[in-house]
CSV table of C-alpha atoms and ligand atoms in Angstrom, one decimal:
chain,number,residue,atom,x,y,z
W,12,MET,CA,-19.9,-12.5,-3.8
W,13,ILE,CA,-18.1,-9.5,-2.3
W,14,VAL,CA,-14.9,-9.9,-0.6
W,15,THR,CA,-13.5,-7.1,0.7
W,16,ARG,CA,-10.2,-6.3,3.7
W,17,PHE,CA,-9.6,-3.4,5.8
W,18,ALA,CA,-5.2,-3.3,5.9
W,19,PRO,CA,-3.8,-1.0,8.5
W,20,SER,CA,-0.5,-0.8,8.9
W,21,PRO,CA,0.2,-1.9,13.0
W,22,THR,CA,2.6,1.5,13.2
W,23,GLY,CA,-0.2,3.4,16.1
W,24,LEU,CA,-3.1,3.3,17.4
W,25,LEU,CA,-6.6,3.6,15.3
W,26,HIS,CA,-8.1,6.3,14.8
W,27,LEU,CA,-11.2,7.7,13.8
W,28,GLY,CA,-10.2,7.7,10.1
W,29,HIS,CA,-9.5,3.9,10.5
W,30,ALA,CA,-12.6,3.2,12.2
W,31,TYR,CA,-14.3,4.7,8.9
W,32,ALA,CA,-12.2,3.0,6.9
W,33,ALA,CA,-12.9,-0.9,8.6
W,34,ILE,CA,-16.8,0.0,9.2
W,35,THR,CA,-16.8,1.3,5.1
W,36,ALA,CA,-15.4,-1.7,4.1
W,37,TYR,CA,-17.0,-4.2,6.7
W,38,GLU,CA,-20.0,-3.1,5.4
W,39,CYS,CA,-19.3,-3.6,1.6
W,40,GLY,CA,-18.5,-7.5,1.3
W,41,ASP,CA,-20.2,-10.0,2.3
W,42,ASP,CA,-16.6,-11.4,3.5
W,43,PHE,CA,-14.9,-8.8,5.0
W,44,LEU,CA,-11.0,-9.7,6.0
W,45,LEU,CA,-8.5,-7.9,8.3
W,46,ARG,CA,-4.8,-7.8,7.2
W,47,ILE,CA,-2.1,-6.7,9.0
W,48,GLU,CA,0.6,-5.1,7.0
W,49,ASP,CA,3.0,-5.4,9.2
W,50,ILE,CA,6.1,-5.9,6.7
W,51,ASP,CA,7.9,-2.3,7.8
W,52,LYS,CA,10.0,-4.3,10.9
W,53,GLY,CA,11.0,-1.1,12.2
W,54,ARG,CA,8.4,0.5,13.0
W,55,SER,CA,5.5,-2.4,13.2
W,56,ARG,CA,4.7,-3.4,16.9
W,57,ASP,CA,2.9,-6.4,18.4
W,58,GLY,CA,1.2,-3.8,20.8
W,59,PHE,CA,-0.7,-2.7,17.9
W,60,ILE,CA,-1.6,-5.4,16.3
W,61,GLN,CA,-3.6,-6.4,19.5
W,62,ALA,CA,-4.7,-3.2,20.5
W,63,ILE,CA,-6.6,-3.4,16.8
W,64,PHE,CA,-7.7,-6.7,17.0
W,65,PHE,CA,-9.3,-5.0,20.1
W,66,ASP,CA,-11.3,-2.0,18.8
W,67,LEU,CA,-12.5,-3.4,15.7
W,68,LYS,CA,-14.0,-6.2,17.6
W,69,TRP,CA,-15.2,-3.2,20.2
W,70,LEU,CA,-16.0,-2.0,17.1
W,71,GLY,CA,-18.7,-4.7,16.8
W,72,LEU,CA,-16.7,-5.7,13.5
W,73,SER,CA,-15.6,-9.4,12.3
W,74,TRP,CA,-13.4,-10.8,10.3
W,75,ASP,CA,-12.5,-14.6,8.7
W,76,GLU,CA,-10.0,-15.7,11.1
W,77,PRO,CA,-6.9,-16.1,11.7
W,78,SER,CA,-5.8,-12.5,9.6
W,79,LEU,CA,-2.8,-12.6,7.1
W,80,ARG,CA,0.2,-11.1,7.9
W,81,GLN,CA,2.0,-9.9,6.1
W,82,SER,CA,5.2,-10.5,7.5
W,83,SER,CA,4.6,-13.9,6.9
W,84,ARG,CA,4.1,-13.6,3.0
W,85,MET,CA,7.8,-12.8,2.3
W,86,THR,CA,7.8,-16.1,-0.5
W,87,ALA,CA,5.0,-15.3,-1.7
W,88,TYR,CA,6.4,-11.6,-2.4
W,89,ALA,CA,9.9,-13.0,-3.5
W,90,GLU,CA,8.3,-15.5,-6.4
W,91,ALA,CA,5.9,-12.7,-7.6
W,92,LEU,CA,9.7,-10.4,-7.7
W,93,ALA,CA,10.9,-13.1,-9.7
W,94,SER,CA,8.2,-13.0,-12.0
W,95,LEU,CA,9.3,-9.2,-12.3
W,96,LYS,CA,12.4,-9.9,-12.8
W,97,ALA,CA,12.0,-12.3,-15.4
W,98,LEU,CA,10.1,-9.9,-17.5
W,99,GLY,CA,13.3,-7.8,-17.6
W,100,LEU,CA,11.4,-5.1,-15.9
W,101,VAL,CA,13.3,-4.8,-12.7
W,102,TYR,CA,17.2,-3.1,-11.8
W,103,PRO,CA,19.1,-2.4,-9.0
W,104,CYS,CA,19.4,1.6,-7.5
W,105,PHE,CA,22.2,3.0,-5.2
W,106,CYS,CA,21.2,6.2,-5.0
W,107,THR,CA,21.2,7.3,-2.1
W,108,ARG,CA,18.1,9.8,-0.6
W,109,ALA,CA,20.4,12.9,-0.9
W,110,GLU,CA,21.4,12.1,-4.2
W,111,ILE,CA,18.6,11.6,-5.9
W,112,ALA,CA,17.8,15.2,-4.8
W,113,ALA,CA,20.4,16.5,-5.7
W,114,GLU,CA,20.1,14.8,-9.6
W,115,VAL,CA,16.2,15.8,-9.6
W,116,ALA,CA,18.3,20.4,-8.1
W,117,ARG,CA,20.4,19.7,-11.3
W,118,ALA,CA,18.0,18.8,-13.8
W,119,GLY,CA,15.7,21.7,-12.6
W,120,GLU,CA,13.0,21.0,-14.1
W,121,ALA,CA,12.1,17.5,-12.6
W,122,GLN,CA,8.3,15.9,-12.8
W,123,HIS,CA,6.6,15.3,-9.5
W,124,GLY,CA,4.6,12.7,-8.6
W,125,PRO,CA,2.2,11.6,-5.6
W,126,ASP,CA,5.2,11.2,-3.2
W,127,GLY,CA,7.4,13.7,-4.6
W,128,PRO,CA,9.3,14.2,-7.2
W,129,LEU,CA,10.0,11.6,-9.7
W,130,TYR,CA,13.2,9.4,-9.5
W,131,PRO,CA,15.8,10.6,-12.4
W,132,GLY,CA,16.7,7.0,-13.9
W,133,THR,CA,20.2,7.3,-13.1
W,134,CYS,CA,20.8,3.6,-12.5
W,135,LYS,CA,18.7,3.0,-15.4
W,136,LEU,CA,21.6,3.7,-17.5
W,137,LEU,CA,24.3,1.7,-15.4
W,138,PRO,CA,25.5,-1.4,-17.0
W,139,LYS,CA,24.1,-4.9,-15.8
W,140,GLU,CA,27.8,-6.6,-14.9
W,141,GLU,CA,28.3,-3.5,-12.8
W,142,GLY,CA,24.7,-3.8,-11.2
W,143,LEU,CA,25.4,-6.7,-10.6
W,144,ARG,CA,29.1,-6.3,-8.8
W,145,ARG,CA,27.8,-3.6,-6.8
W,146,MET,CA,24.9,-5.5,-5.0
W,147,ALA,CA,27.6,-8.0,-3.8
W,148,ARG,CA,28.8,-5.0,-1.8
W,149,GLU,CA,26.0,-2.0,-1.4
W,150,ASN,CA,23.0,-1.4,-0.4
W,151,PHE,CA,20.2,-0.7,-3.0
W,152,ALA,CA,16.8,-0.8,-3.6
W,153,LEU,CA,15.5,-2.9,-6.7
W,154,ARG,CA,13.0,-0.8,-9.2
W,155,LEU,CA,10.6,-1.6,-11.8
W,156,ASP,CA,11.2,0.4,-15.2
W,157,VAL,CA,7.9,1.6,-15.2
W,158,THR,CA,7.9,2.9,-19.1
W,159,LYS,CA,9.2,-0.7,-19.9
W,160,ALA,CA,6.2,-2.5,-17.8
W,161,ALA,CA,3.6,0.0,-19.5
W,162,ALA,CA,5.2,-1.0,-23.2
W,163,LEU,CA,4.2,-4.5,-22.2
W,164,THR,CA,0.7,-4.2,-20.7
W,165,GLY,CA,-0.2,-1.7,-23.0
W,166,PRO,CA,-2.9,0.4,-22.1
W,167,LEU,CA,-4.7,-0.3,-19.4
W,168,ARG,CA,-7.8,0.8,-17.0
W,169,PHE,CA,-9.1,0.2,-13.6
W,170,LEU,CA,-12.6,0.4,-12.3
W,171,GLU,CA,-14.0,3.2,-9.4
W,172,HIS,CA,-16.8,3.0,-7.7
W,173,GLY,CA,-18.8,1.3,-11.4
W,174,HIS,CA,-17.0,3.7,-13.5
W,175,ARG,CA,-13.6,2.4,-15.8
W,176,HIS,CA,-10.7,5.3,-15.3
W,177,PRO,CA,-7.4,5.0,-17.5
W,178,VAL,CA,-4.2,4.2,-16.0
W,179,ASP,CA,-1.0,5.9,-15.9
W,180,PRO,CA,1.6,4.0,-15.2
W,181,LEU,CA,4.1,6.5,-15.2
W,182,ARG,CA,2.9,8.5,-12.3
W,183,PHE,CA,4.9,7.3,-9.6
W,184,GLY,CA,7.7,7.2,-11.9
W,185,ASP,CA,10.3,3.9,-12.0
W,186,ILE,CA,9.2,3.3,-7.5
W,187,VAL,CA,10.7,1.1,-5.9
W,188,ILE,CA,9.5,-2.4,-5.4
W,189,ALA,CA,11.9,-4.5,-3.2
W,190,ARG,CA,15.2,-3.5,-1.6
W,191,LYS,CA,18.1,-5.6,-0.4
W,192,ASP,CA,17.0,-7.3,2.7
W,193,MET,CA,12.8,-6.9,2.3
W,194,PRO,CA,11.6,-8.6,-1.2
W,195,THR,CA,8.8,-6.2,-1.4
W,196,SER,CA,7.3,-2.8,-1.1
W,197,TYR,CA,4.3,-2.1,-0.1
W,198,HIS,CA,2.5,-1.5,-3.9
W,199,LEU,CA,3.9,-5.2,-4.7
W,200,ALA,CA,2.7,-6.5,-1.5
W,201,VAL,CA,-0.9,-5.0,-1.3
W,202,VAL,CA,-1.8,-6.8,-5.0
W,203,VAL,CA,-0.1,-10.5,-4.3
W,204,ASP,CA,-2.5,-10.2,-1.0
W,205,ASP,CA,-5.2,-9.1,-2.7
W,206,ALA,CA,-5.0,-11.9,-5.9
W,207,PHE,CA,-4.3,-14.2,-2.6
W,208,GLN,CA,-7.4,-13.4,-0.3
W,209,ARG,CA,-9.2,-13.1,-3.5
W,210,VAL,CA,-10.6,-9.4,-2.7
W,211,THR,CA,-12.9,-8.6,-4.9
W,212,LEU,CA,-14.2,-4.9,-3.4
W,213,VAL,CA,-11.0,-2.7,-2.2
W,214,THR,CA,-12.2,-0.2,-0.3
W,215,ARG,CA,-10.0,2.5,1.0
W,216,GLY,CA,-9.3,6.7,1.6
W,217,GLU,CA,-8.7,8.2,-0.7
W,218,ASP,CA,-5.8,9.2,-0.4
W,219,LEU,CA,-4.6,5.5,-1.7
W,220,LEU,CA,-6.8,6.5,-4.9
W,221,PRO,CA,-3.2,7.5,-6.8
W,222,ALA,CA,-1.3,4.1,-5.7
W,223,THR,CA,-4.1,2.3,-7.9
W,224,HIS,CA,-2.5,3.2,-11.0
W,225,ILE,CA,1.0,1.5,-10.3
W,226,GLN,CA,-1.1,-1.5,-8.6
W,227,ARG,CA,-3.5,-1.9,-11.7
W,228,LEU,CA,0.2,-2.0,-13.5
W,229,LEU,CA,1.3,-4.7,-11.4
W,230,GLN,CA,-1.2,-7.0,-11.3
W,231,ALA,CA,-1.5,-6.8,-15.0
W,232,LEU,CA,2.4,-7.9,-15.1
W,233,LEU,CA,1.6,-10.1,-12.7
W,234,LYS,CA,-1.3,-11.3,-14.1
W,235,LEU,CA,-3.5,-11.5,-11.2
W,236,PRO,CA,-7.2,-10.6,-10.7
W,237,GLU,CA,-8.6,-7.4,-10.9
W,238,PRO,CA,-10.5,-6.3,-7.9
W,239,ALA,CA,-13.0,-3.3,-8.4
W,240,TYR,CA,-12.3,-0.3,-6.7
W,241,ALA,CA,-13.9,1.6,-4.2
W,242,HIS,CA,-11.4,4.4,-2.7
W,243,HIS,CA,-14.0,7.1,0.0
W,244,ALA,CA,-13.9,10.5,1.2
W,245,LEU,CA,-11.2,11.2,4.2
W,246,VAL,CA,-12.8,12.1,7.8
W,247,LEU,CA,-11.1,15.3,8.8
W,248,ASP,CA,-10.3,17.1,11.6
W,249,ALA,CA,-12.4,20.7,12.9
W,250,GLN,CA,-9.1,22.4,11.2
W,251,GLY,CA,-9.2,20.1,7.8
W,252,ARG,CA,-6.9,17.7,8.2
W,253,LYS,CA,-6.7,14.6,7.6
W,254,PHE,CA,-6.1,12.3,11.0
W,255,SER,CA,-2.4,11.0,11.8
W,256,LYS,CA,-1.7,8.2,14.5
W,257,ARG,CA,0.7,10.6,16.4
W,258,ASP,CA,-2.7,12.4,16.9
W,259,GLY,CA,-3.3,10.6,20.2
W,260,ALA,CA,-6.6,12.7,21.1
W,261,VAL,CA,-8.7,10.6,18.1
W,262,ALA,CA,-7.3,7.2,18.5
W,263,LEU,CA,-10.2,4.9,19.3
W,264,GLN,CA,-8.8,3.7,22.6
W,265,ALA,CA,-8.2,7.2,24.2
W,266,LEU,CA,-11.8,8.0,23.0
W,267,ARG,CA,-13.3,4.9,24.9
W,268,GLU,CA,-11.6,5.1,28.0
W,269,ALA,CA,-12.9,8.7,27.7
W,270,GLY,CA,-16.6,6.9,27.5
W,271,ALA,CA,-17.3,7.3,24.1
W,272,THR,CA,-19.2,4.3,22.8
W,273,PRO,CA,-19.2,2.7,19.5
W,274,SER,CA,-22.5,4.8,18.6
W,275,ASP,CA,-20.6,7.4,19.5
W,276,ILE,CA,-17.6,7.0,17.3
W,277,ARG,CA,-20.3,6.2,14.8
W,278,ALA,CA,-22.5,9.3,15.0
W,279,ARG,CA,-18.4,11.0,15.0
W,280,ILE,CA,-18.0,9.5,11.5
W,281,GLY,CA,-21.3,9.9,10.1
W,282,LEU,CA,-21.9,5.6,9.9
Q,319,LIG,N1,-1.6,0.0,5.1
Q,319,LIG,C1,-1.9,0.3,3.7
Q,319,LIG,C2,-2.4,1.3,4.9
Q,319,LIG,O1,-2.4,1.3,7.0
Q,319,LIG,C3,-3.4,0.5,3.0
Q,319,LIG,C4,-2.9,-0.6,2.5
Q,319,LIG,C5,-4.4,-0.5,1.1
Q,319,LIG,O2,-5.4,-0.7,2.2
Q,319,LIG,O3,-4.4,-0.7,0.2
Q,319,LIG,O4,-2.6,2.8,4.9
């Protein structure tokens, strides 16, 4: 049985790009799940969650109720984080964005990843005792030592559209996997929940393809089952740009209010 999911972050209204992702996941799965990725407390809104339910039902989708909300899963994420710590793969980082940018500039030729320059590793060199002392009084992020992690797992692959691709675990550098007041990051939460919800096929936009490298690494470290992946092309606007939550004109709600039907939406995104 193929289990798929649509996993929006409730930080804005769904637009045509989301409709494409949601319908694709729905049509690829025997069982379709909706997961609300609301770990970003500052930007998530209940009103957007209600709008997501409304829009998806309007499009004719249904899912196993109740949908999982990531904000209710902090204990599970904390457990996963503890496992990574127990493997000796996590270190605290006290650098501000400005300090990282200055360090990257100083180094001259920083390596770049999908999200910009890679973390230069400043805090990796801190003695453990000093790290612990500073954690008590300063803000910090927890980073994954990806070099050490990759040595532990050995070479990995992920299955994309039926083909095995080699994982490049160093692609994002030492990513942030948690923060002082938050026991998870996007990557960790997704991996823990895809396993918890027994998702067997992850369909999502190709902008998230790079994320698969780090997510596959986390799965291997946490000994979680490996889903298959099928990233799809993004729906682009007339100028060839991807839709943004800030562009109200392509919000499903606005299109509906302007008289569009669910079939019009499908036609517009070629489904
Ligand atoms: N919550 C993510 C987003 O809205 C999607 C995560 C995923 O599909 O893995 O972009």
